[in-house]
Short mmCIF file of C-alpha atoms in Angstrom, two decimals:
data_model
loop_
_atom_site.label_atom_id
_atom_site.label_comp_id
_atom_site.label_asym_id
_atom_site.label_seq_id
_atom_site.Cartn_x
_atom_site.Cartn_y
_atom_site.Cartn_z
CA MET R 1 7.00 21.72 -31.12
CA THR R 2 4.02 18.91 -31.90
CA LYS R 3 1.69 20.87 -29.34
CA ASN R 4 1.52 23.64 -31.78
CA LYS R 5 -0.15 21.76 -34.31
CA ILE R 6 -3.19 21.11 -32.21
CA GLN R 7 -6.38 23.11 -33.27
CA TYR R 8 -9.08 22.28 -30.98
CA SER R 9 -11.96 21.51 -32.95
CA GLU R 10 -14.20 19.33 -30.55
CA ASP R 11 -15.84 22.09 -28.22
CA ILE R 12 -14.68 20.39 -25.24
CA VAL R 13 -13.31 23.94 -24.15
CA PRO R 14 -15.31 26.91 -25.03
CA TYR R 15 -12.49 28.70 -26.29
CA SER R 16 -9.03 27.95 -27.79
CA ARG R 17 -5.73 26.18 -27.07
CA ASP R 18 -4.33 29.36 -26.71
CA GLU R 19 -6.74 31.04 -24.35
CA LEU R 20 -6.42 27.45 -21.87
CA ILE R 21 -2.97 27.52 -22.18
CA GLU R 22 -3.52 31.25 -20.73
CA LYS R 23 -5.60 30.47 -18.09
CA VAL R 24 -3.24 27.82 -16.92
CA ARG R 25 -0.01 29.82 -17.24
CA ARG R 26 -1.72 32.45 -14.83
CA LYS R 27 -2.16 30.00 -11.95
CA MET R 28 1.61 28.65 -11.59
CA SER R 29 5.19 29.44 -11.72
CA ASN R 30 7.17 29.71 -15.09
CA LYS R 31 8.89 26.55 -14.16
CA ARG R 32 5.88 24.48 -13.95
CA PHE R 33 4.31 25.97 -16.45
CA GLN R 34 7.18 24.58 -18.85
CA HIS R 35 6.25 21.02 -17.12
CA VAL R 36 2.79 21.38 -18.28
CA LEU R 37 3.97 21.99 -21.66
CA ARG R 38 6.44 18.85 -21.87
CA VAL R 39 3.84 17.03 -20.53
CA GLU R 40 1.09 18.29 -23.31
CA ASP R 41 4.55 16.94 -25.92
CA MET R 42 4.67 13.86 -24.57
CA SER R 43 0.95 13.35 -23.98
CA LEU R 44 0.73 13.67 -27.90
CA ILE R 45 3.25 11.64 -28.62
CA LEU R 46 1.90 8.79 -26.60
CA ALA R 47 -1.95 9.91 -27.74
CA ARG R 48 -0.81 9.48 -31.53
CA LYS R 49 0.80 6.00 -31.07
CA ASN R 50 -1.89 4.67 -28.82
CA ASN R 51 -5.05 6.23 -31.60
CA GLU R 52 -6.30 8.63 -28.62
CA SER R 53 -8.20 11.63 -29.23
CA LEU R 54 -4.99 14.30 -29.72
CA GLU R 55 -7.51 17.04 -28.21
CA LYS R 56 -8.45 15.10 -25.15
CA ALA R 57 -4.66 14.33 -24.58
CA SER R 58 -3.55 18.34 -24.81
CA ILE R 59 -6.53 19.61 -22.43
CA ALA R 60 -5.78 16.94 -20.08
CA ALA R 61 -2.26 17.88 -20.31
CA LEU R 62 -2.36 21.23 -19.91
CA VAL R 63 -4.86 21.50 -16.93
CA HIS R 64 -3.77 17.99 -15.20
CA ASP R 65 -1.26 20.60 -12.50
CA TYR R 66 -3.94 23.41 -12.65
CA GLY R 67 -4.21 22.97 -8.98
CA LYS R 68 -0.71 22.38 -7.87
CA GLU R 69 0.20 25.66 -6.59
CA ARG R 70 -3.40 26.46 -4.51
CA PRO R 71 -3.37 26.99 -0.99
CA ASN R 72 -3.64 24.23 1.39
CA GLU R 73 -6.69 25.71 2.64
CA ASP R 74 -8.41 25.51 -0.72
CA TYR R 75 -8.28 21.85 -0.20
CA ILE R 76 -9.15 21.83 3.28
CA GLU R 77 -12.37 23.93 2.59
CA LEU R 78 -13.19 22.06 -0.38
CA ILE R 79 -13.14 18.60 1.62
CA LYS R 80 -14.72 19.83 4.63
CA ASP R 81 -17.52 21.42 2.25
CA GLN R 82 -17.99 18.68 -0.01
CA TYR R 83 -17.94 16.12 2.89
CA LEU R 84 -15.22 14.29 1.20
CA ASP R 85 -13.12 11.13 3.03
CA ALA R 86 -12.02 12.95 6.01
CA ASN R 87 -8.98 10.63 5.80
CA LEU R 88 -7.65 13.19 2.78
CA LEU R 89 -6.70 15.62 5.18
CA LYS R 90 -3.72 13.76 6.29
CA TYR R 91 -2.20 13.88 2.64
CA GLY R 92 -1.05 17.24 1.09
CA ASN R 93 -1.36 18.61 -2.30
CA ALA R 94 0.67 16.00 -3.83
CA ILE R 95 -2.30 13.86 -3.69
CA TRP R 96 -4.70 16.94 -3.54
CA HIS R 97 -4.10 18.57 -6.75
CA GLY R 98 -4.64 15.31 -8.47
CA LEU R 99 -7.89 13.79 -6.72
CA LEU R 100 -9.21 17.15 -6.19
CA GLY R 101 -8.02 19.48 -8.63
CA SER R 102 -10.91 18.24 -10.79
CA TYR R 103 -13.20 20.38 -8.97
CA PHE R 104 -11.51 23.44 -9.96
CA ILE R 105 -10.79 22.89 -13.40
CA LYS R 106 -14.33 21.83 -13.56
CA LYS R 107 -15.25 25.22 -11.67
CA GLU R 108 -13.31 27.82 -13.11
CA LEU R 109 -12.28 26.30 -16.61
CA GLN R 110 -15.71 25.11 -17.32
CA ILE R 111 -14.43 21.64 -18.42
CA THR R 112 -17.32 19.21 -18.12
CA ASP R 113 -15.59 16.11 -19.97
CA GLU R 114 -15.72 13.37 -17.41
CA GLU R 115 -12.57 11.60 -19.11
CA ILE R 116 -10.64 14.40 -18.99
CA LEU R 117 -11.34 15.20 -15.62
CA GLN R 118 -10.90 11.55 -14.56
CA ALA R 119 -7.38 11.42 -16.01
CA VAL R 120 -6.43 14.68 -13.69
CA ARG R 121 -7.98 12.45 -10.73
CA VAL R 122 -6.14 9.19 -11.36
CA HIS R 123 -2.57 11.10 -12.60
CA THR R 124 -0.71 10.96 -9.51
CA THR R 125 -1.79 7.65 -7.88
CA GLY R 126 -2.77 5.57 -10.99
CA ALA R 127 -6.21 3.48 -10.51
CA ALA R 128 -6.90 -0.07 -10.71
CA GLU R 129 -8.86 0.29 -13.84
CA MET R 130 -7.50 2.98 -16.12
CA SER R 131 -8.71 4.11 -19.42
CA ARG R 132 -6.28 4.63 -22.18
CA LEU R 133 -6.25 8.55 -22.07
CA ASP R 134 -5.53 8.32 -17.81
CA CYS R 135 -2.81 6.19 -18.92
CA ILE R 136 -1.16 8.49 -20.95
CA LEU R 137 -1.41 11.33 -18.68
CA TYR R 138 -0.18 9.16 -15.65
CA VAL R 139 2.96 8.14 -17.96
CA ALA R 140 3.63 11.25 -20.00
CA ASP R 141 3.74 13.19 -16.80
CA TYR R 142 6.38 10.64 -15.53
CA VAL R 143 8.49 10.21 -18.91
CA GLU R 144 8.13 14.06 -19.96
CA VAL R 145 11.97 15.00 -21.62
CA GLY R 146 12.40 17.52 -18.19
CA ARG R 147 12.42 14.40 -15.99
CA GLN R 148 15.39 13.24 -14.39
CA PHE R 149 15.71 10.19 -12.24
CA SER R 150 17.71 6.80 -12.74
CA GLU R 151 15.28 4.89 -14.60
CA VAL R 152 13.98 7.80 -16.62
CA ASP R 153 15.72 6.16 -19.96
CA LYS R 154 14.48 3.07 -18.92
CA ALA R 155 10.95 4.51 -18.39
CA ARG R 156 10.67 6.33 -21.82
CA GLU R 157 11.74 3.47 -23.54
CA ILE R 158 8.48 1.46 -22.06
CA ALA R 159 6.50 4.18 -22.69
CA MET R 160 7.54 4.23 -26.57
CA ASN R 161 6.76 0.54 -26.64
CA ASN R 162 3.98 -0.24 -24.80
CA LEU R 163 1.65 1.92 -22.78
CA ASP R 164 0.28 -0.67 -20.27
CA GLU R 165 4.17 -2.39 -19.25
CA ALA R 166 4.99 1.69 -18.78
CA VAL R 167 2.12 2.03 -15.99
CA SER R 168 3.26 -0.83 -14.39
CA PHE R 169 7.09 0.03 -14.38
CA GLU R 170 5.84 3.69 -13.29
CA THR R 171 3.78 2.43 -10.62
CA GLU R 172 6.49 0.05 -9.40
CA GLN R 173 9.41 2.49 -8.93
CA THR R 174 6.67 5.06 -7.76
CA LEU R 175 5.87 2.79 -4.79
CA LEU R 176 9.42 1.62 -4.35
CA TYR R 177 10.49 5.68 -4.16
CA LEU R 178 8.08 6.68 -2.03
CA ILE R 179 8.83 3.70 0.77
CA GLN R 180 12.72 4.65 0.49
CA LYS R 181 11.63 8.02 1.27
CA LYS R 182 9.10 6.92 4.06
CA ALA R 183 6.56 9.12 2.74
CA LEU R 184 2.66 8.41 3.36
CA VAL R 185 1.38 6.26 0.55
CA TYR R 186 -2.36 7.10 -0.32
CA PRO R 187 -4.05 3.35 -0.55
CA LYS R 188 -5.30 4.21 -4.18
CA THR R 189 -1.57 4.04 -5.32
CA LEU R 190 -1.37 0.25 -3.68
CA GLU R 191 -4.62 -0.50 -5.54
CA THR R 192 -2.50 0.68 -8.79
CA TYR R 193 0.35 -1.60 -8.08
CA ASN R 194 -2.08 -4.44 -7.13
CA ALA R 195 -3.57 -4.47 -10.39
CA TRP R 196 -0.96 -3.16 -12.48
CA VAL R 197 2.34 -4.78 -11.04
CA ALA R 198 1.29 -7.89 -8.73
CA LYS R 199 1.82 -11.30 -10.33
CA MET N 1 15.76 -22.78 26.44
CA THR N 2 13.61 -20.56 27.83
CA LYS N 3 10.43 -21.51 27.24
CA ASN N 4 10.55 -24.52 29.41
CA LYS N 5 10.45 -21.94 32.67
CA ILE N 6 7.11 -21.01 31.85
CA GLN N 7 4.36 -22.70 33.50
CA TYR N 8 0.79 -21.49 32.71
CA SER N 9 -1.32 -20.31 35.66
CA GLU N 10 -3.60 -17.66 34.03
CA ASP N 11 -6.31 -20.21 33.12
CA ILE N 12 -6.33 -18.85 29.58
CA VAL N 13 -6.18 -22.26 28.15
CA PRO N 14 -8.40 -24.96 29.58
CA TYR N 15 -5.07 -27.34 29.72
CA SER N 16 -1.32 -27.06 30.30
CA ARG N 17 1.30 -25.72 28.20
CA ASP N 18 2.60 -29.35 27.10
CA GLU N 19 -0.61 -30.09 25.98
CA LEU N 20 -0.90 -26.66 23.94
CA ILE N 21 2.35 -28.01 22.38
CA GLU N 22 1.07 -31.67 21.46
CA LYS N 23 -1.90 -29.88 19.62
CA VAL N 24 0.32 -27.22 18.08
CA ARG N 25 2.69 -30.03 16.93
CA ARG N 26 -0.17 -32.38 15.31
CA LYS N 27 -1.31 -29.78 12.70
CA MET N 28 2.14 -29.09 11.17
CA SER N 29 5.18 -30.09 9.60
CA ASN N 30 8.11 -30.50 12.09
CA LYS N 31 10.04 -27.72 10.35
CA ARG N 32 7.19 -25.36 10.98
CA PHE N 33 6.84 -26.69 14.52
CA GLN N 34 10.43 -25.73 15.41
CA HIS N 35 10.14 -22.47 13.81
CA VAL N 36 7.36 -22.00 15.91
CA LEU N 37 9.24 -22.87 19.32
CA ARG N 38 11.79 -20.50 18.08
CA VAL N 39 9.04 -17.88 17.93
CA GLU N 40 7.91 -18.65 21.73
CA ASP N 41 11.59 -18.20 22.71
CA MET N 42 11.98 -14.93 20.97
CA SER N 43 8.61 -13.64 22.32
CA LEU N 44 9.46 -14.45 25.81
CA ILE N 45 12.63 -12.46 25.38
CA LEU N 46 10.57 -9.67 24.32
CA ALA N 47 7.88 -9.87 26.68
CA ARG N 48 10.41 -10.18 29.76
CA LYS N 49 12.10 -6.88 27.95
CA ASN N 50 8.56 -4.79 27.44
CA ASN N 51 6.54 -6.20 30.48
CA GLU N 52 4.26 -8.40 28.88
CA SER N 53 2.39 -11.06 30.45
CA LEU N 54 4.86 -14.06 29.94
CA GLU N 55 1.77 -16.37 29.27
CA LYS N 56 0.06 -14.78 26.98
CA ALA N 57 3.28 -14.36 25.01
CA SER N 58 3.93 -17.89 24.87
CA ILE N 59 0.15 -18.77 24.00
CA ALA N 60 0.09 -16.21 21.10
CA ALA N 61 3.61 -17.70 19.98
CA LEU N 62 2.89 -21.52 19.88
CA VAL N 63 -0.51 -20.94 17.97
CA HIS N 64 0.47 -18.16 15.31
CA ASP N 65 0.92 -20.38 12.56
CA TYR N 66 -1.87 -23.08 13.83
CA GLY N 67 -3.81 -22.39 10.81
CA LYS N 68 -0.75 -22.11 8.54
CA GLU N 69 -0.98 -25.60 6.95
CA ARG N 70 -4.54 -26.25 6.72
CA PRO N 71 -6.28 -26.67 2.82
CA ASN N 72 -6.91 -23.34 1.15
CA GLU N 73 -10.84 -25.14 0.62
CA ASP N 74 -10.83 -24.44 4.69
CA TYR N 75 -10.34 -20.77 4.21
CA ILE N 76 -12.37 -20.06 1.22
CA GLU N 77 -15.23 -21.83 2.74
CA LEU N 78 -14.61 -20.00 6.31
CA ILE N 79 -14.62 -16.72 4.04
CA LYS N 80 -18.36 -17.88 2.29
CA ASP N 81 -19.75 -18.96 5.41
CA GLN N 82 -18.88 -15.98 7.68
CA TYR N 83 -19.95 -13.47 4.80
CA LEU N 84 -15.81 -12.30 5.16
CA ASP N 85 -15.18 -9.44 2.90
CA ALA N 86 -14.77 -11.24 -0.82
CA ASN N 87 -11.72 -9.61 -1.69
CA LEU N 88 -10.12 -11.73 0.59
CA LEU N 89 -10.36 -14.60 -1.96
CA LYS N 90 -7.84 -12.85 -4.02
CA TYR N 91 -5.02 -13.68 -1.30
CA GLY N 92 -3.65 -16.94 -0.23
CA ASN N 93 -2.62 -18.80 2.81
CA ALA N 94 0.31 -15.99 3.57
CA ILE N 95 -2.29 -13.49 4.55
CA TRP N 96 -5.34 -15.98 5.87
CA HIS N 97 -3.47 -18.00 8.23
CA GLY N 98 -2.90 -14.62 10.42
CA LEU N 99 -6.05 -13.07 9.58
CA LEU N 100 -8.62 -15.89 9.64
CA GLY N 101 -6.30 -18.34 11.74
CA SER N 102 -8.33 -16.82 14.95
CA TYR N 103 -11.28 -18.51 13.78
CA PHE N 104 -9.78 -22.16 14.07
CA ILE N 105 -7.93 -21.29 16.96
CA LYS N 106 -10.71 -20.38 18.86
CA LYS N 107 -12.95 -22.79 17.62
CA GLU N 108 -10.28 -25.95 18.02
CA LEU N 109 -8.35 -24.88 20.77
CA GLN N 110 -10.35 -23.18 23.11
CA ILE N 111 -8.93 -20.03 23.15
CA THR N 112 -11.00 -16.75 23.55
CA ASP N 113 -8.63 -14.55 24.90
CA GLU N 114 -9.12 -11.48 22.56
CA GLU N 115 -5.47 -10.04 22.93
CA ILE N 116 -4.00 -13.47 21.98
CA LEU N 117 -6.45 -13.89 19.39
CA GLN N 118 -5.88 -9.92 17.93
CA ALA N 119 -2.23 -10.72 18.04
CA VAL N 120 -2.45 -13.60 15.88
CA ARG N 121 -4.63 -11.81 13.28
CA VAL N 122 -2.31 -9.21 13.36
CA HIS N 123 1.09 -10.91 12.90
CA THR N 124 1.81 -10.76 9.51
CA THR N 125 0.11 -7.90 8.43
CA GLY N 126 0.71 -5.68 11.31
CA ALA N 127 -2.18 -2.80 11.86
CA ALA N 128 -2.06 0.84 12.27
CA GLU N 129 -2.86 0.50 15.81
CA MET N 130 -1.21 -2.60 17.56
CA SER N 131 -1.00 -3.66 21.42
CA ARG N 132 2.21 -4.68 22.84
CA LEU N 133 1.61 -8.46 22.89
CA ASP N 134 0.48 -7.63 18.51
CA CYS N 135 4.03 -5.65 18.36
CA ILE N 136 6.00 -8.88 20.49
CA LEU N 137 4.61 -11.71 18.56
CA TYR N 138 4.93 -9.55 14.60
CA VAL N 139 8.59 -8.86 15.74
CA ALA N 140 9.31 -12.25 17.24
CA ASP N 141 7.96 -13.97 14.37
CA TYR N 142 10.35 -11.76 12.12
CA VAL N 143 13.89 -12.03 14.24
CA GLU N 144 13.36 -15.80 15.59
CA VAL N 145 16.99 -17.20 15.86
CA GLY N 146 16.24 -19.14 12.63
CA ARG N 147 15.64 -16.37 10.00
CA GLN N 148 18.37 -15.95 7.62
CA PHE N 149 17.73 -12.73 5.21
CA SER N 150 20.20 -9.95 4.45
CA GLU N 151 19.14 -7.35 7.37
CA VAL N 152 18.18 -9.84 9.84
CA ASP N 153 20.77 -9.07 12.24
CA LYS N 154 20.24 -5.25 12.02
CA ALA N 155 16.35 -6.09 12.75
CA ARG N 156 17.54 -8.13 15.96
CA GLU N 157 19.35 -5.47 17.24
CA ILE N 158 16.70 -3.22 17.10
CA ALA N 159 14.14 -5.60 18.35
CA MET N 160 16.78 -5.99 21.59
CA ASN N 161 16.55 -2.05 21.73
CA ASN N 162 13.27 -0.38 21.10
CA LEU N 163 9.80 -2.94 20.18
CA ASP N 164 8.31 0.03 18.15
CA GLU N 165 11.35 0.43 15.66
CA ALA N 166 11.23 -2.95 15.26
CA VAL N 167 7.84 -2.65 14.15
CA SER N 168 8.70 0.03 11.94
CA PHE N 169 11.98 -1.74 10.77
CA GLU N 170 10.05 -4.67 9.85
CA THR N 171 7.24 -3.27 8.21
CA GLU N 172 9.23 -1.24 5.94
CA GLN N 173 11.40 -4.12 4.76
CA THR N 174 8.61 -6.62 4.74
CA LEU N 175 6.87 -3.85 2.17
CA LEU N 176 10.26 -3.48 -0.01
CA TYR N 177 10.82 -7.37 -0.15
CA LEU N 178 7.03 -7.96 -1.10
CA ILE N 179 7.36 -4.80 -4.20
CA GLN N 180 10.63 -6.10 -5.34
CA LYS N 181 9.06 -9.62 -5.61
CA LYS N 182 6.11 -8.21 -7.39
CA ALA N 183 3.71 -9.72 -5.01
CA LEU N 184 0.11 -8.92 -4.11
CA VAL N 185 0.16 -6.55 -0.77
CA TYR N 186 -2.76 -6.50 1.49
CA PRO N 187 -4.11 -3.06 2.18
CA LYS N 188 -3.43 -3.39 5.94
CA THR N 189 -0.05 -3.93 5.20
CA LEU N 190 0.07 -0.48 3.76
CA GLU N 191 -1.94 0.73 6.91
CA THR N 192 0.58 -0.65 8.98
CA TYR N 193 3.50 1.09 7.07
CA ASN N 194 1.39 4.78 7.17
CA ALA N 195 1.13 4.35 10.65
CA TRP N 196 4.57 2.75 11.55
CA VAL N 197 7.19 4.06 9.20
CA ALA N 198 5.58 6.71 7.01
CA LYS N 199 6.63 10.58 8.59
#
């Protein structure tokens, strides 16, 4: 697998890739951990295609769901302690693990690289302005080989050809999906849509 | 027609209904004017069903598109002169005539009733919190008898039975329609969705 070829050398994490993987594995179910490894694979493919740092792509992917299985109480406490926007309390883990997961990644994994933390912050909602690394993680999470949904083949094909178009397609499909199931939509998701999809 | 039975007596406008109709007629094409009269008809039906003031429902309906055929320059000047949110400049008449049309209604038609002005402000986007009059105008504009779109029969049936459900249905359908045509979505429309549609 692609990921096994990566050796960390940039001193972004103060330990090896194997140690990072072990720290991540301990925080989640095996099912989610396998998803994380597939997101890393896909992120590396996209990073190669788009001339992004493979090491950053690997780390961002490995930590992107680090906060996904944390209890809600951890996030509620964080929102209150850090005086974050109280509207966040209306949302749940689906929004929190992305937007706020970076707090735990910084504190517990000693990762301070702002590009990586930002890619994690926007990996669920996207953002009006996204770096290449942001786009890679956002798209890799959507099209990793384990994903199954009606438009996934089309999404993968676009991802292999044009990263920006893949961000646009994913954003449009995600918003339609959320509305069709009458789910709460975080305002940042609409900002992403208005910037990346709307004409 | 229902509307002919209305006599204004509450001193909300300093002239008769016939004079208001004449002022409105002068500001728009005949096609739009006929739409306005149909929205008034539907607003009166909904006002009767929902115990709302018929006079306010009539006035709000008659003036709701007062600013719809104004040149863009009028709105751009208004946004700049009144130091309104500069993000409004990214949108067009579809958003401006609702949100900002009330400026012209107040100034040129001497209508100062805040309930009526507010119903006009939110008649296109809706709002998280809407008064009964807001809901009546919002729904009447969507289901007036001249409207034709695939879900209109269902929308009318809901409107005849439950005003809140009609607001919810209209909001969901409108958002889906905008996304399907990749149109820019004003953030307030999402606020309406999150408040009225999302579970």
